[in-house]
Amino acid sequence: MLRTGDEYLASLRDGRQVYVGGKLIDDVTIYDGFSGSAKTVARLFDRTASDPALTYVEPETGEKTSLNFLRPRSREDLTARRALHTAWAEVSNGLFGRSPDHVAAMVTGMACRPEVTGNEQYAENLLNYWRHIRDNDLYLSFAVLPPAGSKSGKSSAVQNAMRVIATGDEGVTVRGYKMLATGGALCHEILVGNAQPLRAGDESVAVSFGIAANHPGVKILSRKPYAAHAVSNIDDPLADFDESDAAIYFDDVVVPWNRIFVLDDWRASYGLFVNTPAHTLGNSQAHIRLLAKMRFMLAAAKRLGDALDFTSNPAVQGVFGGLAARVKMLEASVLAQEFQPERWDHGYVSQDRQFMYASSNWSMEYFSEFSTEMRRMLASHAFQQPADVSAFEDDYTRRLFLELNRTDDFEVALGNYRLIRLMWGLVGSELASRNNQYELFYAGPPHVTRSRMYDCFDWASAEQRVDEFLAQNATTAADAQTTR
Ligand SMILES: Cc1cc2nc3c(=O)[nH]c(=O)nc-3n(C[C@H](O)[C@H](O)[C@H](O)COP(=O)(O)OP(=O)(O)OC[C@H]3O[C@@H](n4cnc5c(N)ncnc54)[C@H](O)[C@@H]3O)c2cc1C
């Protein structure tokens, strides 16, 4: 099925337990902190449901299905997937990092190589799970990290990381925290597992499964939702683009056996991400999405510069030129990822991992600098403006506002104000700060992201050049010795 936005919103009224501070939210679709973002997600579903180009016919069912779930077999398939990611990224201008196409891409990648689970029944469970989310067009978030201080399940002092506490006829009982489900308040399902390497001794936390957001005992503990504090959509134009983040607490949750993908296997739990196309399909979404965001930020800054007349300065144009070059570099990297697909078992492909991890590393290192340049462009303009739109209601402050903008035309002045508020939303606000943090950590912590690049870089062919050079040089040196 292709889910519509209305169907998505209705499906969120399912008894899920979302806490904001001490408050249990009855209905996330009407709560101020989430309602706007829920509507944004609804727009994503409508976008696919209304555009056949974002669907494919799934061979297993013969049904029109979101490209989210296409197991790619060719470069053309990767290009088709990119069309979906691009279309969705444009809905939020890249501000929804974990839009529903992120984790769906991961599970789709896992379903290309389910045998990595190391157990026939679990492999079947994983395939059936992919079929379930595919055929119901579901939104998944994921929580694949332990909480602070418990990066190793071996830690006897810290026992709050989610772990298996019992197994029985009904399933596997888990208790404790798992971090950090972006979109947790708004999703249908949560993928739980380990996206960071585990080691021997971590067996009790080495469990992977998919669980419904409203499953008994699943507690979704949201961080502060910024939209709940929005003044107006002119003052906070990005209030509908706060995708939410939540710690997940498993209060003795019984995970049914048919939802278990890995149990007691620290290699397989991590392997599901990196020994299948999962990580590559998921992270390439992240880069396509980041491209949409950087283009949008750059264009917003340029429009601001044009409006406030500082882009006419050649020095400022130089800065913009440098930023535009970075945006095009990212675009090149996105295209390079799918140019020569990497081949996996069973005829499936993914984007090339070397380019993919290069993009992850680059964006993690560079995005803060990009954002800082934007802040530099914004300078003090956000603080020169009135506190909020109430200034336009009072005759005296409205007149002063027009004078500040050197115009009698309120629409022109308001246009400047809106651009400035947008820029503040993108680079200065609490949401912007959260989003910067997201770009730093979306692929995992820097040391792990770098080590993945180390692991997949084609050292052999690069080093062969060195060996050949040294061999040639040795011959020349020997000759030189002989002649001397
Ligand atoms: C906005 C946001 C959204 C996120 N969304 C999701 C999500 O949807 N799903 C999900 O599962 N996770 C998500 N994450 C979590 C993300 O993957 C983690 O933040 C990241 O893996 C780091 O883990 P941590 O936050 O527990 O920090 P810690 O592991 O506690 O690390 C703290 C600091 O120490 C550094 N550090 C730790 N160990 C080492 C080491 N051995 N060598 C060098 N430096 C080290 C880290 O790089 C970091 O700077 C999100 C994070 C953010 C910020």
Coordinates of C-alpha atoms and ligand atoms in Angstrom, one line a residue:
M1 CA 0.0 0.0 0.0
L2 CA 1.0 3.6 -0.4
R3 CA 0.1 5.5 2.8
T4 CA -1.5 8.9 2.5
G5 CA -0.8 11.8 4.9
D6 CA -4.2 11.5 6.6
E7 CA -3.8 7.8 7.1
Y8 CA -0.4 8.4 8.6
L9 CA -1.8 11.0 11.1
A10 CA -4.7 8.8 12.1
S11 CA -2.3 5.9 12.7
L12 CA -0.4 7.9 15.3
R13 CA -3.4 7.8 17.6
D14 CA -2.4 4.4 18.8
G15 CA -1.9 4.6 22.5
R16 CA 1.8 5.1 22.3
Q17 CA 3.5 6.4 25.5
V18 CA 5.4 9.6 24.7
Y19 CA 6.6 11.7 27.6
V20 CA 7.7 15.3 27.5
G21 CA 9.2 15.9 30.9
G22 CA 6.7 14.5 33.3
K23 CA 3.7 14.9 30.9
L24 CA 2.3 11.9 29.1
I25 CA 1.2 13.1 25.6
D26 CA -2.3 11.7 24.8
D27 CA -2.2 12.5 21.1
V28 CA 1.0 13.6 19.4
T29 CA -0.9 14.9 16.4
I30 CA -2.5 17.7 18.4
Y31 CA 0.2 18.4 20.9
D32 CA 1.9 21.7 20.1
G33 CA 5.4 20.2 20.2
F34 CA 4.8 17.6 17.6
S35 CA 1.7 18.5 15.6
G36 CA 3.5 20.6 13.0
S37 CA 6.2 18.0 12.5
A38 CA 3.6 15.2 12.2
K39 CA 2.0 17.3 9.4
T40 CA 5.4 17.5 7.7
V41 CA 5.8 13.7 7.8
A42 CA 2.2 13.5 6.4
R43 CA 3.3 15.6 3.5
L44 CA 6.1 13.1 2.8
F45 CA 3.6 10.3 2.5
D46 CA 1.3 12.4 0.3
R47 CA 4.3 13.2 -1.9
T48 CA 4.9 9.5 -2.7
A49 CA 1.2 8.5 -2.8
S50 CA 0.6 11.2 -5.5
D51 CA 3.7 10.6 -7.7
P52 CA 4.1 7.3 -9.5
A53 CA 7.8 8.2 -10.2
L54 CA 8.5 7.7 -6.6
T55 CA 7.2 4.1 -6.6
Y56 CA 8.1 0.8 -8.1
V57 CA 6.2 -2.5 -8.6
E58 CA 7.4 -4.9 -5.9
P59 CA 8.0 -8.3 -7.6
E60 CA 6.9 -10.2 -4.6
T61 CA 3.5 -8.7 -4.4
G62 CA 2.9 -7.0 -7.8
E63 CA 1.9 -3.9 -5.8
K64 CA 2.9 -0.3 -6.4
T65 CA 5.3 0.4 -3.5
S66 CA 7.3 3.3 -2.2
L67 CA 10.9 3.3 -3.6
N68 CA 11.9 3.4 0.0
F69 CA 11.7 -0.4 0.0
L70 CA 13.3 -1.2 -3.3
R71 CA 16.2 -3.7 -3.0
P72 CA 18.5 -2.2 -5.6
R73 CA 20.0 -4.4 -8.3
S74 CA 21.5 -1.8 -10.6
R75 CA 22.8 1.7 -10.9
E76 CA 19.3 2.7 -12.3
D77 CA 17.7 1.4 -9.1
L78 CA 20.1 3.5 -7.0
T79 CA 19.2 6.6 -9.1
A80 CA 15.5 5.8 -8.6
R81 CA 16.1 5.6 -4.9
R82 CA 17.9 9.0 -5.0
A83 CA 14.8 10.5 -6.7
L84 CA 12.7 9.5 -3.7
H85 CA 15.3 10.7 -1.2
T86 CA 15.6 14.0 -3.1
A87 CA 11.9 14.5 -3.3
W88 CA 11.5 13.9 0.4
A89 CA 14.5 16.0 1.4
E90 CA 13.0 18.9 -0.5
V91 CA 9.8 18.8 1.6
S92 CA 11.8 19.7 4.7
N93 CA 14.7 21.3 2.8
G94 CA 16.9 18.7 4.4
L95 CA 15.9 19.5 8.0
F96 CA 14.4 16.1 8.6
G97 CA 17.5 14.0 9.0
R98 CA 15.8 10.8 9.9
S99 CA 12.8 11.2 7.6
P100 CA 11.1 7.8 7.1
D101 CA 13.4 7.0 4.2
H102 CA 16.4 6.7 6.4
V103 CA 15.7 3.7 8.6
A104 CA 13.6 2.1 5.9
A105 CA 16.7 2.2 3.7
M106 CA 18.6 0.4 6.5
V107 CA 16.1 -2.4 6.9
T108 CA 15.9 -2.7 3.1
G109 CA 19.7 -3.1 3.0
M110 CA 19.5 -5.7 5.7
A111 CA 16.9 -7.6 3.7
C112 CA 19.4 -7.9 0.9
R113 CA 21.6 -10.1 3.0
P114 CA 19.5 -11.5 5.9
E115 CA 21.8 -14.4 6.4
V116 CA 24.1 -12.1 8.3
T117 CA 21.8 -12.7 11.3
G118 CA 23.6 -16.1 11.5
N119 CA 20.4 -18.0 12.1
E120 CA 17.8 -19.2 9.6
Q121 CA 14.8 -18.4 11.6
Y122 CA 16.0 -14.9 12.5
A123 CA 16.9 -14.3 8.8
E124 CA 13.3 -15.2 7.9
N125 CA 12.0 -12.9 10.7
L126 CA 14.1 -10.0 9.2
L127 CA 12.8 -10.6 5.7
N128 CA 9.2 -10.8 7.0
Y129 CA 9.8 -7.6 8.9
W130 CA 11.0 -5.8 5.8
R131 CA 7.9 -7.2 4.0
H132 CA 5.7 -5.9 6.8
I133 CA 7.1 -2.3 6.8
R134 CA 7.1 -2.3 3.0
D135 CA 3.5 -3.5 2.5
N136 CA 2.2 -1.1 5.1
D137 CA 4.4 1.8 4.1
L138 CA 5.6 2.3 7.7
Y139 CA 7.8 5.0 9.3
L140 CA 10.7 3.6 11.3
S141 CA 13.0 5.3 13.6
F142 CA 16.0 3.6 15.3
A143 CA 17.7 3.4 18.6
V144 CA 21.0 1.6 18.2
L145 CA 23.2 3.0 20.9
P146 CA 23.6 2.4 24.6
P147 CA 23.3 5.3 27.1
A148 CA 26.3 7.1 28.5
G149 CA 28.8 5.1 30.5
S150 CA 27.6 1.7 29.1
K151 CA 29.2 1.5 25.8
S152 CA 30.2 -2.0 26.7
G153 CA 27.7 -4.4 28.1
K154 CA 30.5 -5.9 30.2
S155 CA 30.3 -2.9 32.5
S156 CA 29.1 -4.2 35.8
A157 CA 28.7 -0.7 37.3
V158 CA 26.3 0.5 34.6
Q159 CA 23.2 -1.6 34.1
N160 CA 20.9 0.8 32.5
A161 CA 21.7 -0.2 28.9
M162 CA 18.9 -2.2 27.4
R163 CA 19.6 -5.8 27.7
V164 CA 17.9 -9.2 27.7
I165 CA 16.6 -10.2 31.1
A166 CA 14.6 -13.3 30.2
T167 CA 13.4 -15.5 27.4
G168 CA 10.2 -17.4 27.4
D169 CA 7.4 -18.8 25.2
E170 CA 6.1 -15.3 24.4
G171 CA 9.4 -13.8 23.4
V172 CA 12.5 -12.1 24.7
T173 CA 12.1 -9.7 27.6
V174 CA 14.3 -6.6 27.5
R175 CA 14.8 -3.8 30.1
G176 CA 16.7 -0.5 30.0
Y177 CA 17.6 2.4 27.8
K178 CA 18.4 2.6 24.2
M179 CA 19.5 5.8 22.5
L180 CA 18.6 8.0 20.6
A181 CA 15.4 7.6 18.5
T182 CA 15.1 10.6 16.2
G183 CA 11.5 10.7 15.2
G184 CA 10.6 8.3 18.0
A185 CA 7.5 10.3 18.9
L186 CA 6.2 10.2 15.3
C187 CA 7.2 6.8 13.9
H188 CA 5.3 3.5 13.7
E189 CA 8.1 1.2 14.5
I190 CA 11.5 1.4 16.2
L191 CA 14.5 -0.6 15.0
V192 CA 16.6 -1.6 17.9
G193 CA 20.1 -3.0 17.6
N194 CA 23.8 -2.0 17.7
A195 CA 25.3 0.3 15.1
Q196 CA 28.6 0.5 17.0
P197 CA 31.0 -2.4 17.3
L198 CA 30.4 -4.7 20.2
R199 CA 32.9 -7.2 21.6
A200 CA 32.9 -10.6 23.4
G201 CA 31.2 -10.1 26.8
D202 CA 28.5 -7.9 25.3
E203 CA 26.1 -10.8 24.6
S204 CA 23.3 -9.6 26.8
V205 CA 23.0 -6.3 24.9
A206 CA 23.7 -8.0 21.5
V207 CA 20.0 -8.2 20.5
S208 CA 18.3 -6.7 17.4
F209 CA 14.6 -6.5 16.7
G210 CA 11.8 -4.3 15.4
I211 CA 9.1 -3.2 17.8
A212 CA 5.9 -1.1 17.3
A213 CA 6.1 2.4 18.9
N214 CA 2.9 1.6 20.9
H215 CA 4.1 -1.9 22.1
P216 CA 3.4 -2.4 25.8
G217 CA 6.3 -1.2 27.9
V218 CA 7.9 1.0 25.2
K219 CA 8.4 4.4 26.7
I220 CA 9.3 7.3 24.4
L221 CA 11.1 10.0 26.4
S222 CA 11.3 13.1 24.3
R223 CA 13.8 15.9 24.6
K224 CA 12.4 19.5 24.7
P225 CA 10.2 20.0 21.5
Y226 CA 11.1 23.4 20.3
A227 CA 7.8 23.9 18.4
A228 CA 6.0 24.0 21.7
H229 CA 7.7 27.4 22.3
A230 CA 7.1 28.9 18.9
V231 CA 5.7 32.5 18.9
S232 CA 4.3 32.6 15.3
N233 CA 5.1 31.0 12.0
I234 CA 6.8 34.2 10.9
D235 CA 9.0 34.3 14.0
D236 CA 9.6 30.5 14.0
P237 CA 9.3 29.5 10.4
L238 CA 10.9 26.1 11.0
A239 CA 8.7 25.0 13.8
D240 CA 7.2 22.3 11.7
F241 CA 10.6 20.9 10.9
D242 CA 11.7 19.7 14.3
E243 CA 11.9 16.0 13.8
S244 CA 12.1 15.2 17.5
D245 CA 14.6 13.0 19.4
A246 CA 13.8 10.5 22.2
A247 CA 15.5 8.2 24.6
I248 CA 13.7 4.9 24.6
Y249 CA 13.1 3.1 27.8
F250 CA 12.1 -0.6 27.6
D251 CA 10.1 -1.3 30.7
D252 CA 10.3 -5.1 30.7
V253 CA 9.1 -5.2 27.1
V254 CA 8.4 -8.7 25.7
V255 CA 9.6 -8.8 22.1
P256 CA 7.7 -11.5 20.2
W257 CA 10.0 -14.2 18.8
N258 CA 9.0 -13.3 15.2
R259 CA 10.5 -9.8 15.7
I260 CA 13.9 -11.0 16.8
F261 CA 16.7 -10.7 14.2
V262 CA 19.7 -11.3 16.4
L263 CA 20.1 -12.7 19.9
D264 CA 23.3 -13.2 22.0
D265 CA 25.5 -12.6 19.0
W266 CA 27.7 -9.5 19.2
R267 CA 29.2 -9.9 15.7
A268 CA 25.8 -10.3 14.0
S269 CA 24.1 -7.5 15.9
Y270 CA 26.7 -5.0 14.5
G271 CA 27.2 -6.9 11.3
L272 CA 23.6 -6.3 10.3
F273 CA 24.6 -2.6 9.7
V274 CA 28.0 -3.0 8.1
N275 CA 28.0 -6.4 6.5
T276 CA 24.9 -5.7 4.5
P277 CA 24.0 -2.8 2.3
A278 CA 22.1 -1.2 5.3
H279 CA 24.6 1.4 6.3
T280 CA 25.3 2.4 2.7
L281 CA 21.7 2.7 1.7
G282 CA 20.9 4.6 4.9
N283 CA 23.8 7.0 4.8
S284 CA 23.4 7.8 1.2
Q285 CA 20.0 9.1 2.1
A286 CA 21.7 11.3 4.7
H287 CA 24.0 12.8 2.1
I288 CA 21.2 13.4 -0.4
R289 CA 19.3 15.1 2.4
L290 CA 22.3 17.2 3.4
L291 CA 22.8 18.4 -0.1
A292 CA 19.2 19.7 -0.1
K293 CA 19.9 21.4 3.2
M294 CA 23.2 23.0 2.3
R295 CA 21.7 24.3 -1.0
F296 CA 18.8 25.8 0.9
M297 CA 21.0 27.4 3.6
L298 CA 23.3 28.8 0.9
A299 CA 20.4 30.2 -1.1
A300 CA 18.7 31.7 2.0
A301 CA 22.0 33.4 3.0
K302 CA 22.4 34.7 -0.6
R303 CA 18.8 36.1 -0.6
L304 CA 19.5 37.8 2.7
G305 CA 22.8 39.3 1.3
D306 CA 20.9 40.6 -1.7
A307 CA 18.1 42.1 0.5
L308 CA 20.6 43.8 2.9
D309 CA 22.9 44.6 0.1
F310 CA 26.1 43.0 1.2
T311 CA 26.4 40.5 -1.6
S312 CA 27.3 43.3 -4.0
N313 CA 30.7 43.4 -2.2
P314 CA 33.3 41.3 -4.1
A315 CA 34.8 40.0 -0.9
V316 CA 31.5 38.7 0.2
Q317 CA 30.9 37.2 -3.3
G318 CA 34.2 35.4 -2.8
V319 CA 33.0 33.8 0.4
F320 CA 29.7 32.7 -1.3
G321 CA 31.7 31.3 -4.2
G322 CA 33.7 29.2 -1.8
L323 CA 30.5 28.0 -0.1
A324 CA 28.9 27.2 -3.4
A325 CA 31.9 25.1 -4.3
R326 CA 31.5 23.0 -1.2
V327 CA 27.8 22.4 -2.1
K328 CA 28.8 21.2 -5.6
M329 CA 31.6 19.0 -4.1
L330 CA 28.9 17.3 -2.0
E331 CA 26.7 16.9 -5.0
A332 CA 29.7 15.3 -6.9
S333 CA 30.2 13.0 -4.0
V334 CA 26.5 11.9 -4.0
L335 CA 26.7 11.2 -7.7
A336 CA 30.0 9.4 -7.3
Q337 CA 28.5 7.1 -4.7
E338 CA 26.2 5.5 -7.3
F339 CA 28.4 5.8 -10.4
Q340 CA 30.0 2.4 -9.9
P341 CA 27.7 0.5 -7.6
E342 CA 29.2 -2.0 -5.1
R343 CA 28.1 -5.5 -5.7
W344 CA 26.6 -7.7 -2.9
D345 CA 25.4 -11.3 -2.7
H346 CA 22.2 -12.3 -4.4
G347 CA 22.5 -9.7 -7.2
Y348 CA 21.9 -6.7 -5.0
V349 CA 24.0 -3.5 -5.1
S350 CA 24.6 -0.4 -3.0
Q351 CA 26.3 2.9 -3.4
D352 CA 30.1 2.6 -3.3
R353 CA 31.1 2.5 0.3
Q354 CA 34.4 4.4 -0.1
F355 CA 32.6 7.4 -1.5
M356 CA 29.8 7.0 1.0
Y357 CA 32.1 7.0 4.0
A358 CA 34.1 9.8 2.5
S359 CA 30.9 11.9 2.4
S360 CA 30.1 11.0 6.0
N361 CA 33.5 12.0 7.2
W362 CA 33.6 15.1 5.1
S363 CA 30.2 16.3 6.3
M364 CA 30.9 15.5 9.9
E365 CA 34.1 17.6 9.6
Y366 CA 32.9 20.4 7.4
F367 CA 29.3 21.2 8.2
S368 CA 30.1 23.2 11.3
E369 CA 32.4 25.5 9.3
F370 CA 29.7 26.0 6.7
S371 CA 27.2 26.8 9.3
T372 CA 29.6 29.3 11.0
E373 CA 30.1 31.1 7.7
M374 CA 26.3 31.5 7.5
R375 CA 26.3 32.9 11.0
R376 CA 29.0 35.3 10.0
M377 CA 26.8 36.5 7.1
L378 CA 23.9 36.9 9.5
A379 CA 26.1 39.0 11.8
S380 CA 24.0 41.0 14.2
H381 CA 20.9 41.3 12.0
A382 CA 18.8 38.9 14.0
F383 CA 19.3 41.1 17.0
Q384 CA 18.6 44.4 15.3
Q385 CA 15.0 43.3 14.6
P386 CA 12.0 43.6 16.9
A387 CA 11.5 40.8 19.4
D388 CA 8.5 39.3 17.5
V389 CA 5.6 40.1 15.2
S390 CA 3.7 42.0 17.9
A391 CA 5.9 45.0 17.0
F392 CA 3.8 45.3 13.8
E393 CA 0.6 45.7 15.7
D394 CA 1.6 48.9 17.5
D395 CA 1.6 52.0 15.2
Y396 CA 4.8 53.5 16.8
T397 CA 6.9 50.3 16.7
R398 CA 5.6 49.5 13.3
R399 CA 6.8 52.9 12.0
L400 CA 10.2 52.3 13.6
F401 CA 10.4 48.9 12.0
L402 CA 9.8 50.5 8.6
E403 CA 12.5 53.1 9.3
L404 CA 14.9 50.3 10.3
N405 CA 14.3 48.8 6.9
R406 CA 14.5 52.1 5.0
T407 CA 11.1 51.7 3.3
D408 CA 7.5 52.7 3.5
D409 CA 6.5 49.4 2.1
F410 CA 5.6 47.1 4.9
E411 CA 5.7 44.0 2.7
V412 CA 9.3 44.7 1.8
A413 CA 10.3 45.2 5.4
L414 CA 8.4 42.0 6.4
G415 CA 10.2 40.1 3.6
N416 CA 13.5 41.1 5.2
Y417 CA 12.3 40.2 8.7
R418 CA 11.1 36.8 7.4
L419 CA 14.5 36.1 5.7
I420 CA 16.3 37.0 8.9
R421 CA 14.1 34.8 11.0
L422 CA 14.6 32.0 8.6
M423 CA 18.4 32.4 8.8
W424 CA 18.2 32.4 12.5
G425 CA 16.2 29.3 12.4
L426 CA 18.8 27.7 10.2
V427 CA 21.9 28.7 12.0
G428 CA 21.3 30.3 15.4
S429 CA 18.2 29.0 17.1
E430 CA 17.9 26.1 19.5
L431 CA 16.7 24.0 16.7
A432 CA 19.7 25.0 14.5
S433 CA 22.0 24.1 17.4
R434 CA 20.4 20.7 17.6
N435 CA 20.6 20.3 13.8
N436 CA 24.3 21.1 13.9
Q437 CA 24.7 18.4 16.5
Y438 CA 22.9 16.1 14.2
E439 CA 25.3 16.7 11.4
L440 CA 28.2 16.0 13.7
F441 CA 26.8 12.7 14.9
Y442 CA 24.3 11.4 12.4
A443 CA 26.7 8.7 11.2
G444 CA 27.9 7.9 14.7
P445 CA 30.8 9.3 16.7
P446 CA 33.7 10.7 14.7
H447 CA 36.3 8.1 15.7
V448 CA 33.9 5.3 14.5
T449 CA 33.1 7.2 11.2
R450 CA 36.8 7.6 10.5
S451 CA 37.6 4.0 11.3
R452 CA 34.9 2.9 8.8
M453 CA 36.7 4.9 6.2
Y454 CA 40.0 3.3 7.2
D455 CA 38.5 -0.1 6.9
C456 CA 37.0 0.3 3.5
F457 CA 39.5 2.5 1.7
D458 CA 41.2 0.7 -1.1
W459 CA 44.6 0.6 0.5
A460 CA 45.8 -2.3 -1.6
S461 CA 45.7 -0.5 -5.0
A462 CA 47.1 2.7 -3.5
E463 CA 49.9 0.9 -1.8
Q464 CA 50.7 -1.1 -4.9
R465 CA 51.8 2.1 -6.5
V466 CA 54.2 2.7 -3.6
D467 CA 55.6 -0.9 -3.9
E468 CA 56.1 -0.5 -7.6
F469 CA 57.8 2.8 -7.2
L470 CA 60.1 1.4 -4.5
A471 CA 60.9 -1.7 -6.6
Q472 CA 61.7 0.5 -9.6
N473 CA 63.8 2.8 -7.5
A474 CA 65.7 -0.2 -6.0
T475 CA 66.6 -1.3 -9.4
T476 CA 67.8 2.1 -10.4
A477 CA 69.7 2.4 -7.1
A478 CA 71.4 -1.0 -7.8
D479 CA 72.4 0.2 -11.3
A480 CA 73.7 3.4 -9.9
Q481 CA 75.8 1.4 -7.3
T482 CA 77.2 -0.8 -10.1
T483 CA 78.2 2.1 -12.3
R484 CA 79.7 3.9 -9.5
Ligands
LIG1 C1 20.7 15.1 17.1 C2 21.1 13.7 17.2 C3 20.3 12.7 16.6 C4 20.6 11.4 16.7 N1 19.8 10.5 16.2 C5 20.0 9.1 16.4 C6 19.1 8.1 16.0 O1 18.1 8.4 15.3 N2 19.3 6.9 16.3 C7 20.4 6.5 17.1 O2 20.6 5.3 17.4 N3 21.3 7.4 17.5 C8 21.2 8.7 17.2 N4 22.0 9.7 17.6 C9 23.2 9.2 18.5 C10 24.5 9.3 17.8 O3 24.7 8.1 17.0 C11 25.5 9.4 19.0 O4 25.4 10.7 19.4 C12 26.9 9.1 18.6 O5 27.0 7.7 18.3 C13 27.8 9.3 19.9 O6 27.4 8.7 21.0 P1 27.0 9.4 22.3 O7 26.2 10.6 22.0 O8 26.5 8.4 23.3 O9 28.4 10.0 22.8 P2 29.6 9.3 23.6 O10 29.9 8.0 23.0 O11 29.3 9.4 25.1 O12 30.8 10.2 23.3 C14 31.1 11.5 23.8 C15 32.2 12.2 23.1 O13 33.4 11.4 23.3 C16 34.0 11.0 22.1 N5 34.5 9.6 22.2 C17 33.9 8.6 22.8 N6 34.6 7.5 22.8 C18 35.7 7.8 22.0 C19 36.9 7.1 21.5 N7 37.0 5.8 21.8 N8 37.8 7.8 20.8 C20 37.6 9.1 20.5 N9 36.6 9.8 20.9 C21 35.6 9.2 21.7 C22 32.8 11.0 21.1 O14 33.2 11.2 19.7 C23 32.0 12.2 21.6 O15 32.6 13.4 21.1 C24 21.8 11.0 17.4 C25 22.6 12.0 18.0 C26 22.3 13.3 17.8 C27 23.2 14.3 18.4

